[in-house]
Structure formats: C-alpha cells, structure tokens
Amino acid sequence: MCELVSIVTPVYNSDIYLIDTIKSIINQSYPYWELILIDDCSVDTSIDIIKSFIKTDSRIKLIELSHNSGAAVARNKGIEYATGRYIAFLDSDDLWLPDKLQKQLYFMQKNNYSFTFTAYDKVGVNNQVFGHIGVPNKLSYTDLLKMCSIGCLTAMYDTQYFGKITMPLIRKRQDFGLWLKLLKKTDYAYGLNETLAQYRVRPDSISANKLNAARYTWRLYREIEGLNFPRASFYFFHYATAKFLYYILNM
C-alpha cells in the first residue's frame, strides 16, 4: 500500500489557518505523501509559513504563481506538478483527521476503486465542530448533477486509472466540474461514510458562497457540461431543492 499521494493545496492569504492545515497532513498515519502548496500571490505571511515547514520536511513543496489566478488555475498547477499515483485535495483552511489517508487508501485498494470521497465535519474558526456531512455509498454522473455530495477536501482519484484530469477554468465550482469529468470515465465515485476531514466555515462568506455557488452551478451545467436549457433546468431544480431542504433541516 506504499503508493505516493499528491496533496494539492491552493493558498491565498491563509496565514491564520495554514499552520493547522499543514500540521494535519504532517500528522497523517500514512507517511507516503507529497504536499504541493500553490501560492496565488498572497500578501500575508503564508509563504513564510510554508518555507518554514519546507526546511524540516522535504515532502512539502511550494509553487508560487506570478499573478493572482484563482483556485482552478492553482489546483491545476498542483496537479501538473504532482508525482503521486493518487491525487487528493485540501484547501488551506481545512483539516484532515490523522487516519484520513490510510483509511481512504485502504478503502480504494481493497475494493479496486478509482475515485472516492468521505464524510466530514463542519468546524468554525476556532475548530469547534458544529455540523456533519455524511455521504452515500456511491454516486453516478447523473446523481452528481442533481446534488454535489463530494467535499473537495475528501476527494481522491487514481491517476493510474484516469491519468491526470484537471479542473475547468471557472472561478467557483471547479471541483464539481472535475468530479463530473471523472464520472464520464468511470461508473461511480464511492463514498466512505466515515468522518475523516473537517471543513472550515467562515462566517464572513456564508451568504456570498450560497449565491455564487448557485450561479456557478448553473454556468457549469450550461457552459462546461453543455446541457441544453430543459436538462440544465431539471438538474438545477434538484440542486436548488436539495440545498433548500438542507438549509431548513439545519436551521
């Protein structure tokens, strides 16, 4: 099971959370990983933090973009430089639990799965847990169009099966676009319904994220997936209904 995992982490002005994020990777029980941090022209101390970790751990690597380009470009640059068989994603303010890689890789290799995701908790700015996101056993392409149930911080895919697949160049929902790309090449993504990561919710961006997510979901359906208006409307209705019900149930 000693396959290398490449972890892709875009960074932009993340110094408040970045130390905890990097430590959550260093503390993994599975040691065969490389962390590729792609700095998108931060103006805080993020680069200094990354360089301090590089001095003590050769598995940590830094790519500095020449101009601010957004998460899609940053993640794709990380995928380009990745040398591992498996590619995983972790944003610079999120966290992994210590057995995340070990348990997810075992799940993939035992069952010969090429694309997997896991359950995760939601945490606040002080790492307090206030919510949980469970996952289904499996998702098809059409399942995912109705509702994206794959958290970017939990997804992992096998380049030996897929090759290197990159994200569409849109400012938001690019991870959703990548999952759809992968599911055009395999029947299912498989869910491990065990909490192995923590997604940080930042209060200053909750409302904006909901509106922007809806706008970019529609754009993804129409411009990236090429769905006609009736089909895009059908899936967007499912997406909006699921989001509304989730909001009501978690008020």
PDB file of C-alpha atoms in Angstrom:
ATOM      1  CA  MET A   1       0.000   0.000   0.000  1.00  0.00           C
ATOM      2  CA  CYS A   2       3.041   2.306  -0.183  1.00  0.00           C
ATOM      3  CA  GLU A   3       1.769   4.403  -3.090  1.00  0.00           C
ATOM      4  CA  LEU A   4       2.561   8.119  -3.112  1.00  0.00           C
ATOM      5  CA  VAL A   5      -0.351  10.530  -2.631  1.00  0.00           C
ATOM      6  CA  SER A   6      -0.023  14.044  -4.041  1.00  0.00           C
ATOM      7  CA  ILE A   7      -1.988  16.557  -1.972  1.00  0.00           C
ATOM      8  CA  VAL A   8      -2.920  19.741  -3.842  1.00  0.00           C
ATOM      9  CA  THR A   9      -3.461  22.845  -1.694  1.00  0.00           C
ATOM     10  CA  PRO A  10      -4.096  26.300  -3.184  1.00  0.00           C
ATOM     11  CA  VAL A  11      -3.082  29.133  -0.865  1.00  0.00           C
ATOM     12  CA  TYR A  12      -4.182  32.752  -0.798  1.00  0.00           C
ATOM     13  CA  ASN A  13      -3.733  34.883   2.339  1.00  0.00           C
ATOM     14  CA  SER A  14      -4.296  31.894   4.598  1.00  0.00           C
ATOM     15  CA  ASP A  15      -1.775  32.506   7.354  1.00  0.00           C
ATOM     16  CA  ILE A  16      -4.432  32.399  10.118  1.00  0.00           C
ATOM     17  CA  TYR A  17      -5.262  28.745   9.372  1.00  0.00           C
ATOM     18  CA  LEU A  18      -2.354  27.450   7.319  1.00  0.00           C
ATOM     19  CA  ILE A  19      -0.206  26.107  10.156  1.00  0.00           C
ATOM     20  CA  ASP A  20      -3.031  23.882  11.402  1.00  0.00           C
ATOM     21  CA  THR A  21      -3.759  22.703   7.856  1.00  0.00           C
ATOM     22  CA  ILE A  22      -0.157  21.692   7.175  1.00  0.00           C
ATOM     23  CA  LYS A  23       0.187  20.038  10.578  1.00  0.00           C
ATOM     24  CA  SER A  24      -2.919  17.949   9.869  1.00  0.00           C
ATOM     25  CA  ILE A  25      -1.060  16.496   6.871  1.00  0.00           C
ATOM     26  CA  ILE A  26       2.251  16.031   8.669  1.00  0.00           C
ATOM     27  CA  ASN A  27       0.365  14.142  11.385  1.00  0.00           C
ATOM     28  CA  GLN A  28      -1.080  11.603   8.959  1.00  0.00           C
ATOM     29  CA  SER A  29      -0.539   7.978   9.982  1.00  0.00           C
ATOM     30  CA  TYR A  30       0.191   7.234   6.305  1.00  0.00           C
ATOM     31  CA  PRO A  31       3.618   8.735   5.540  1.00  0.00           C
ATOM     32  CA  TYR A  32       3.874   8.391   1.751  1.00  0.00           C
ATOM     33  CA  TRP A  33       2.650  11.764   0.552  1.00  0.00           C
ATOM     34  CA  GLU A  34       3.831  14.983  -1.009  1.00  0.00           C
ATOM     35  CA  LEU A  35       2.141  18.281  -0.201  1.00  0.00           C
ATOM     36  CA  ILE A  36       2.087  20.731  -3.102  1.00  0.00           C
ATOM     37  CA  LEU A  37       1.157  24.220  -1.927  1.00  0.00           C
ATOM     38  CA  ILE A  38       0.395  26.664  -4.736  1.00  0.00           C
ATOM     39  CA  ASP A  39       0.549  30.258  -3.566  1.00  0.00           C
ATOM     40  CA  ASP A  40      -1.729  32.564  -5.531  1.00  0.00           C
ATOM     41  CA  CYS A  41       0.149  35.799  -4.793  1.00  0.00           C
ATOM     42  CA  SER A  42      -0.546  36.034  -1.065  1.00  0.00           C
ATOM     43  CA  VAL A  43       0.321  39.332   0.604  1.00  0.00           C
ATOM     44  CA  ASP A  44       0.302  37.987   4.162  1.00  0.00           C
ATOM     45  CA  THR A  45       2.831  35.625   5.778  1.00  0.00           C
ATOM     46  CA  SER A  46       1.595  32.451   4.053  1.00  0.00           C
ATOM     47  CA  ILE A  47       4.780  31.949   2.015  1.00  0.00           C
ATOM     48  CA  ASP A  48       6.983  32.422   5.091  1.00  0.00           C
ATOM     49  CA  ILE A  49       4.951  29.768   6.916  1.00  0.00           C
ATOM     50  CA  ILE A  50       5.278  27.329   4.023  1.00  0.00           C
ATOM     51  CA  LYS A  51       9.036  27.891   3.729  1.00  0.00           C
ATOM     52  CA  SER A  52       9.487  27.253   7.441  1.00  0.00           C
ATOM     53  CA  PHE A  53       7.833  23.832   7.039  1.00  0.00           C
ATOM     54  CA  ILE A  54       9.866  23.051   3.907  1.00  0.00           C
ATOM     55  CA  LYS A  55      13.059  23.411   5.948  1.00  0.00           C
ATOM     56  CA  THR A  56      12.074  20.458   8.137  1.00  0.00           C
ATOM     57  CA  ASP A  57      10.062  18.241   5.766  1.00  0.00           C
ATOM     58  CA  SER A  58      11.172  17.533   2.201  1.00  0.00           C
ATOM     59  CA  ARG A  59       7.719  16.197   1.321  1.00  0.00           C
ATOM     60  CA  ILE A  60       6.386  19.771   1.341  1.00  0.00           C
ATOM     61  CA  LYS A  61       6.749  21.778  -1.872  1.00  0.00           C
ATOM     62  CA  LEU A  62       5.909  25.344  -2.860  1.00  0.00           C
ATOM     63  CA  ILE A  63       4.823  26.715  -6.233  1.00  0.00           C
ATOM     64  CA  GLU A  64       4.455  30.495  -6.492  1.00  0.00           C
ATOM     65  CA  LEU A  65       2.146  31.828  -9.212  1.00  0.00           C
ATOM     66  CA  SER A  66       3.271  35.012 -10.957  1.00  0.00           C
ATOM     67  CA  HIS A  67      -0.167  36.644 -10.754  1.00  0.00           C
ATOM     68  CA  ASN A  68      -3.400  36.018  -8.888  1.00  0.00           C
ATOM     69  CA  SER A  69      -5.287  33.438 -10.937  1.00  0.00           C
ATOM     70  CA  GLY A  70      -7.891  31.773  -8.736  1.00  0.00           C
ATOM     71  CA  ALA A  71      -8.318  28.313  -7.250  1.00  0.00           C
ATOM     72  CA  ALA A  72      -8.845  26.462 -10.539  1.00  0.00           C
ATOM     73  CA  VAL A  73      -5.538  27.596 -12.028  1.00  0.00           C
ATOM     74  CA  ALA A  74      -3.745  26.989  -8.735  1.00  0.00           C
ATOM     75  CA  ARG A  75      -5.135  23.474  -8.316  1.00  0.00           C
ATOM     76  CA  ASN A  76      -4.388  22.590 -11.934  1.00  0.00           C
ATOM     77  CA  LYS A  77      -0.803  23.739 -11.485  1.00  0.00           C
ATOM     78  CA  GLY A  78      -0.567  21.440  -8.470  1.00  0.00           C
ATOM     79  CA  ILE A  79      -1.996  18.533 -10.476  1.00  0.00           C
ATOM     80  CA  GLU A  80       0.548  19.258 -13.220  1.00  0.00           C
ATOM     81  CA  TYR A  81       3.464  19.015 -10.765  1.00  0.00           C
ATOM     82  CA  ALA A  82       2.103  16.019  -8.866  1.00  0.00           C
ATOM     83  CA  THR A  83       4.219  12.868  -8.958  1.00  0.00           C
ATOM     84  CA  GLY A  84       1.992  10.557  -6.903  1.00  0.00           C
ATOM     85  CA  ARG A  85      -0.278   7.823  -8.172  1.00  0.00           C
ATOM     86  CA  TYR A  86      -3.167   9.295  -6.189  1.00  0.00           C
ATOM     87  CA  ILE A  87      -4.248  12.931  -6.178  1.00  0.00           C
ATOM     88  CA  ALA A  88      -6.103  14.427  -3.212  1.00  0.00           C
ATOM     89  CA  PHE A  89      -7.182  17.950  -2.348  1.00  0.00           C
ATOM     90  CA  LEU A  90      -7.140  20.042   0.813  1.00  0.00           C
ATOM     91  CA  ASP A  91      -7.815  23.768   0.970  1.00  0.00           C
ATOM     92  CA  SER A  92      -5.545  25.935   3.078  1.00  0.00           C
ATOM     93  CA  ASP A  93      -8.061  26.454   5.882  1.00  0.00           C
ATOM     94  CA  ASP A  94      -9.399  22.893   6.140  1.00  0.00           C
ATOM     95  CA  LEU A  95      -8.130  19.916   8.129  1.00  0.00           C
ATOM     96  CA  TRP A  96      -7.642  16.162   7.829  1.00  0.00           C
ATOM     97  CA  LEU A  97      -8.014  13.741  10.706  1.00  0.00           C
ATOM     98  CA  PRO A  98      -4.865  11.657  11.343  1.00  0.00           C
ATOM     99  CA  ASP A  99      -6.040   8.426   9.661  1.00  0.00           C
ATOM    100  CA  LYS A 100      -7.604  10.072   6.603  1.00  0.00           C
ATOM    101  CA  LEU A 101      -5.094   8.899   4.022  1.00  0.00           C
ATOM    102  CA  GLN A 102      -4.546   5.455   5.495  1.00  0.00           C
ATOM    103  CA  LYS A 103      -8.238   4.607   5.756  1.00  0.00           C
ATOM    104  CA  GLN A 104      -9.197   6.061   2.389  1.00  0.00           C
ATOM    105  CA  LEU A 105      -6.362   4.341   0.542  1.00  0.00           C
ATOM    106  CA  TYR A 106      -7.226   1.028   2.159  1.00  0.00           C
ATOM    107  CA  PHE A 107     -10.847   1.561   1.086  1.00  0.00           C
ATOM    108  CA  MET A 108      -9.742   2.239  -2.503  1.00  0.00           C
ATOM    109  CA  GLN A 109      -7.214  -0.540  -2.835  1.00  0.00           C
ATOM    110  CA  LYS A 110      -9.251  -3.218  -1.082  1.00  0.00           C
ATOM    111  CA  ASN A 111     -12.217  -2.591  -3.401  1.00  0.00           C
ATOM    112  CA  ASN A 112     -10.300  -1.531  -6.536  1.00  0.00           C
ATOM    113  CA  TYR A 113     -11.986   1.890  -6.555  1.00  0.00           C
ATOM    114  CA  SER A 114     -10.511   4.659  -8.700  1.00  0.00           C
ATOM    115  CA  PHE A 115     -12.433   7.649  -7.302  1.00  0.00           C
ATOM    116  CA  THR A 116     -13.567   8.037  -3.683  1.00  0.00           C
ATOM    117  CA  PHE A 117     -14.731  10.574  -1.129  1.00  0.00           C
ATOM    118  CA  THR A 118     -15.549  10.548   2.587  1.00  0.00           C
ATOM    119  CA  ALA A 119     -17.777  12.076   5.223  1.00  0.00           C
ATOM    120  CA  TYR A 120     -16.582  15.199   7.025  1.00  0.00           C
ATOM    121  CA  ASP A 121     -17.459  17.597   9.828  1.00  0.00           C
ATOM    122  CA  LYS A 122     -18.011  21.330   9.627  1.00  0.00           C
ATOM    123  CA  VAL A 123     -15.955  23.431  12.032  1.00  0.00           C
ATOM    124  CA  GLY A 124     -15.861  27.102  12.954  1.00  0.00           C
ATOM    125  CA  VAL A 125     -12.926  29.472  13.103  1.00  0.00           C
ATOM    126  CA  ASN A 126     -11.827  28.032  16.450  1.00  0.00           C
ATOM    127  CA  ASN A 127     -12.027  24.401  15.234  1.00  0.00           C
ATOM    128  CA  GLN A 128     -15.248  23.705  17.134  1.00  0.00           C
ATOM    129  CA  VAL A 129     -17.382  21.067  15.368  1.00  0.00           C
ATOM    130  CA  PHE A 130     -20.961  22.194  14.679  1.00  0.00           C
ATOM    131  CA  GLY A 131     -22.153  20.013  11.808  1.00  0.00           C
ATOM    132  CA  HIS A 132     -21.660  16.733   9.979  1.00  0.00           C
ATOM    133  CA  ILE A 133     -21.881  15.806   6.310  1.00  0.00           C
ATOM    134  CA  GLY A 134     -22.463  12.126   5.635  1.00  0.00           C
ATOM    135  CA  VAL A 135     -22.062  10.583   2.205  1.00  0.00           C
ATOM    136  CA  PRO A 136     -23.861   7.974   0.064  1.00  0.00           C
ATOM    137  CA  ASN A 137     -22.263   4.647  -0.813  1.00  0.00           C
ATOM    138  CA  LYS A 138     -21.800   5.647  -4.442  1.00  0.00           C
ATOM    139  CA  LEU A 139     -22.619   8.368  -6.949  1.00  0.00           C
ATOM    140  CA  SER A 140     -23.024   8.266 -10.731  1.00  0.00           C
ATOM    141  CA  TYR A 141     -22.663  11.181 -13.160  1.00  0.00           C
ATOM    142  CA  THR A 142     -26.412  11.857 -13.145  1.00  0.00           C
ATOM    143  CA  ASP A 143     -26.571  11.514  -9.355  1.00  0.00           C
ATOM    144  CA  LEU A 144     -23.919  14.176  -9.028  1.00  0.00           C
ATOM    145  CA  LEU A 145     -25.671  16.554 -11.424  1.00  0.00           C
ATOM    146  CA  LYS A 146     -28.640  16.574  -9.059  1.00  0.00           C
ATOM    147  CA  MET A 147     -26.552  17.303  -5.998  1.00  0.00           C
ATOM    148  CA  CYS A 148     -22.804  17.518  -5.488  1.00  0.00           C
ATOM    149  CA  SER A 149     -22.225  15.348  -2.425  1.00  0.00           C
ATOM    150  CA  ILE A 150     -18.443  15.222  -2.753  1.00  0.00           C
ATOM    151  CA  GLY A 151     -16.459  17.520  -0.489  1.00  0.00           C
ATOM    152  CA  CYS A 152     -13.275  18.690  -2.205  1.00  0.00           C
ATOM    153  CA  LEU A 153     -11.271  18.142   0.981  1.00  0.00           C
ATOM    154  CA  THR A 154     -12.190  14.428   0.910  1.00  0.00           C
ATOM    155  CA  ALA A 155     -11.897  13.511  -2.769  1.00  0.00           C
ATOM    156  CA  MET A 156      -9.131  11.293  -4.125  1.00  0.00           C
ATOM    157  CA  TYR A 157      -8.590   9.821  -7.579  1.00  0.00           C
ATOM    158  CA  ASP A 158      -6.195   7.302  -9.092  1.00  0.00           C
ATOM    159  CA  THR A 159      -4.070   8.644 -11.949  1.00  0.00           C
ATOM    160  CA  GLN A 160      -3.135   5.092 -12.916  1.00  0.00           C
ATOM    161  CA  TYR A 161      -6.771   4.672 -13.960  1.00  0.00           C
ATOM    162  CA  PHE A 162      -7.666   8.184 -15.140  1.00  0.00           C
ATOM    163  CA  GLY A 163      -4.402   9.863 -15.989  1.00  0.00           C
ATOM    164  CA  LYS A 164      -4.130  13.443 -14.745  1.00  0.00           C
ATOM    165  CA  ILE A 165      -7.515  15.136 -15.036  1.00  0.00           C
ATOM    166  CA  THR A 166      -7.696  18.875 -14.338  1.00  0.00           C
ATOM    167  CA  MET A 167     -10.422  21.257 -13.266  1.00  0.00           C
ATOM    168  CA  PRO A 168     -12.403  23.528 -15.627  1.00  0.00           C
ATOM    169  CA  LEU A 169     -11.173  27.111 -15.557  1.00  0.00           C
ATOM    170  CA  ILE A 170     -14.039  28.769 -13.730  1.00  0.00           C
ATOM    171  CA  ARG A 171     -13.694  30.806 -10.536  1.00  0.00           C
ATOM    172  CA  LYS A 172     -16.027  28.641  -8.448  1.00  0.00           C
ATOM    173  CA  ARG A 173     -17.413  25.084  -8.587  1.00  0.00           C
ATOM    174  CA  GLN A 174     -14.342  23.911 -10.472  1.00  0.00           C
ATOM    175  CA  ASP A 175     -14.050  20.950  -8.124  1.00  0.00           C
ATOM    176  CA  PHE A 176     -17.622  19.935  -9.023  1.00  0.00           C
ATOM    177  CA  GLY A 177     -16.574  20.171 -12.667  1.00  0.00           C
ATOM    178  CA  LEU A 178     -13.649  17.830 -12.057  1.00  0.00           C
ATOM    179  CA  TRP A 179     -15.842  15.232 -10.366  1.00  0.00           C
ATOM    180  CA  LEU A 180     -18.159  15.290 -13.389  1.00  0.00           C
ATOM    181  CA  LYS A 181     -15.166  14.827 -15.706  1.00  0.00           C
ATOM    182  CA  LEU A 182     -14.055  11.795 -13.736  1.00  0.00           C
ATOM    183  CA  LEU A 183     -17.539  10.286 -13.723  1.00  0.00           C
ATOM    184  CA  LYS A 184     -17.605  10.397 -17.502  1.00  0.00           C
ATOM    185  CA  LYS A 185     -14.709   7.944 -17.380  1.00  0.00           C
ATOM    186  CA  THR A 186     -15.956   5.596 -14.650  1.00  0.00           C
ATOM    187  CA  ASP A 187     -19.384   4.443 -13.499  1.00  0.00           C
ATOM    188  CA  TYR A 188     -19.261   5.569  -9.889  1.00  0.00           C
ATOM    189  CA  ALA A 189     -17.466   7.534  -7.213  1.00  0.00           C
ATOM    190  CA  TYR A 190     -17.562   5.577  -3.963  1.00  0.00           C
ATOM    191  CA  GLY A 191     -18.252   7.102  -0.568  1.00  0.00           C
ATOM    192  CA  LEU A 192     -16.604   6.084   2.682  1.00  0.00           C
ATOM    193  CA  ASN A 193     -19.145   7.207   5.265  1.00  0.00           C
ATOM    194  CA  GLU A 194     -16.614   7.858   7.988  1.00  0.00           C
ATOM    195  CA  THR A 195     -15.609  11.314   9.181  1.00  0.00           C
ATOM    196  CA  LEU A 196     -12.016  11.855   8.052  1.00  0.00           C
ATOM    197  CA  ALA A 197     -11.820  15.617   7.463  1.00  0.00           C
ATOM    198  CA  GLN A 198     -13.010  18.971   8.771  1.00  0.00           C
ATOM    199  CA  TYR A 199     -14.355  21.729   6.540  1.00  0.00           C
ATOM    200  CA  ARG A 200     -13.981  25.219   7.926  1.00  0.00           C
ATOM    201  CA  VAL A 201     -16.979  27.537   7.640  1.00  0.00           C
ATOM    202  CA  ARG A 202     -16.043  31.190   7.808  1.00  0.00           C
ATOM    203  CA  PRO A 203     -18.941  33.463   8.847  1.00  0.00           C
ATOM    204  CA  ASP A 204     -17.962  36.337   6.562  1.00  0.00           C
ATOM    205  CA  SER A 205     -18.536  34.278   3.424  1.00  0.00           C
ATOM    206  CA  ILE A 206     -21.606  32.100   4.116  1.00  0.00           C
ATOM    207  CA  SER A 207     -24.239  34.191   2.284  1.00  0.00           C
ATOM    208  CA  ALA A 208     -21.995  35.073  -0.643  1.00  0.00           C
ATOM    209  CA  ASN A 209     -20.989  31.447  -1.099  1.00  0.00           C
ATOM    210  CA  LYS A 210     -24.600  30.286  -1.386  1.00  0.00           C
ATOM    211  CA  LEU A 211     -25.459  32.797  -4.108  1.00  0.00           C
ATOM    212  CA  ASN A 212     -22.231  32.343  -6.031  1.00  0.00           C
ATOM    213  CA  ALA A 213     -22.443  28.560  -5.796  1.00  0.00           C
ATOM    214  CA  ALA A 214     -25.895  28.650  -7.387  1.00  0.00           C
ATOM    215  CA  ARG A 215     -24.750  30.951 -10.184  1.00  0.00           C
ATOM    216  CA  TYR A 216     -21.669  28.880 -10.959  1.00  0.00           C
ATOM    217  CA  THR A 217     -23.603  25.625 -10.742  1.00  0.00           C
ATOM    218  CA  TRP A 218     -25.914  26.894 -13.481  1.00  0.00           C
ATOM    219  CA  ARG A 219     -22.922  28.042 -15.517  1.00  0.00           C
ATOM    220  CA  LEU A 220     -21.287  24.643 -15.058  1.00  0.00           C
ATOM    221  CA  TYR A 221     -24.381  22.880 -16.361  1.00  0.00           C
ATOM    222  CA  ARG A 222     -24.713  25.097 -19.413  1.00  0.00           C
ATOM    223  CA  GLU A 223     -21.180  26.114 -20.413  1.00  0.00           C
ATOM    224  CA  ILE A 224     -18.966  23.292 -19.154  1.00  0.00           C
ATOM    225  CA  GLU A 225     -21.264  20.250 -19.349  1.00  0.00           C
ATOM    226  CA  GLY A 226     -23.120  21.583 -22.390  1.00  0.00           C
ATOM    227  CA  LEU A 227     -26.585  20.674 -21.088  1.00  0.00           C
ATOM    228  CA  ASN A 228     -29.492  22.140 -23.023  1.00  0.00           C
ATOM    229  CA  PHE A 229     -31.824  24.510 -21.190  1.00  0.00           C
ATOM    230  CA  PRO A 230     -34.526  21.945 -20.240  1.00  0.00           C
ATOM    231  CA  ARG A 231     -31.987  19.406 -18.961  1.00  0.00           C
ATOM    232  CA  ALA A 232     -29.968  22.049 -17.117  1.00  0.00           C
ATOM    233  CA  SER A 233     -33.181  23.356 -15.546  1.00  0.00           C
ATOM    234  CA  PHE A 234     -34.140  19.829 -14.442  1.00  0.00           C
ATOM    235  CA  TYR A 235     -30.850  19.268 -12.640  1.00  0.00           C
ATOM    236  CA  PHE A 236     -30.729  22.785 -11.244  1.00  0.00           C
ATOM    237  CA  PHE A 237     -34.202  22.260  -9.750  1.00  0.00           C
ATOM    238  CA  HIS A 238     -32.928  19.149  -7.963  1.00  0.00           C
ATOM    239  CA  TYR A 239     -29.820  21.032  -6.805  1.00  0.00           C
ATOM    240  CA  ALA A 240     -31.786  24.034  -5.506  1.00  0.00           C
ATOM    241  CA  THR A 241     -34.386  21.836  -3.782  1.00  0.00           C
ATOM    242  CA  ALA A 242     -31.721  19.763  -2.046  1.00  0.00           C
ATOM    243  CA  LYS A 243     -29.934  22.915  -0.878  1.00  0.00           C
ATOM    244  CA  PHE A 244     -33.191  24.422   0.397  1.00  0.00           C
ATOM    245  CA  LEU A 245     -34.140  21.280   2.304  1.00  0.00           C
ATOM    246  CA  TYR A 246     -30.672  21.049   3.820  1.00  0.00           C
ATOM    247  CA  TYR A 247     -30.915  24.670   4.947  1.00  0.00           C
ATOM    248  CA  ILE A 248     -34.352  24.135   6.504  1.00  0.00           C
ATOM    249  CA  LEU A 249     -33.316  20.959   8.311  1.00  0.00           C
ATOM    250  CA  ASN A 250     -30.178  22.575   9.710  1.00  0.00           C
ATOM    251  CA  MET A 251     -31.628  25.892  10.869  1.00  0.00           C
TER     252      MET A 251
END
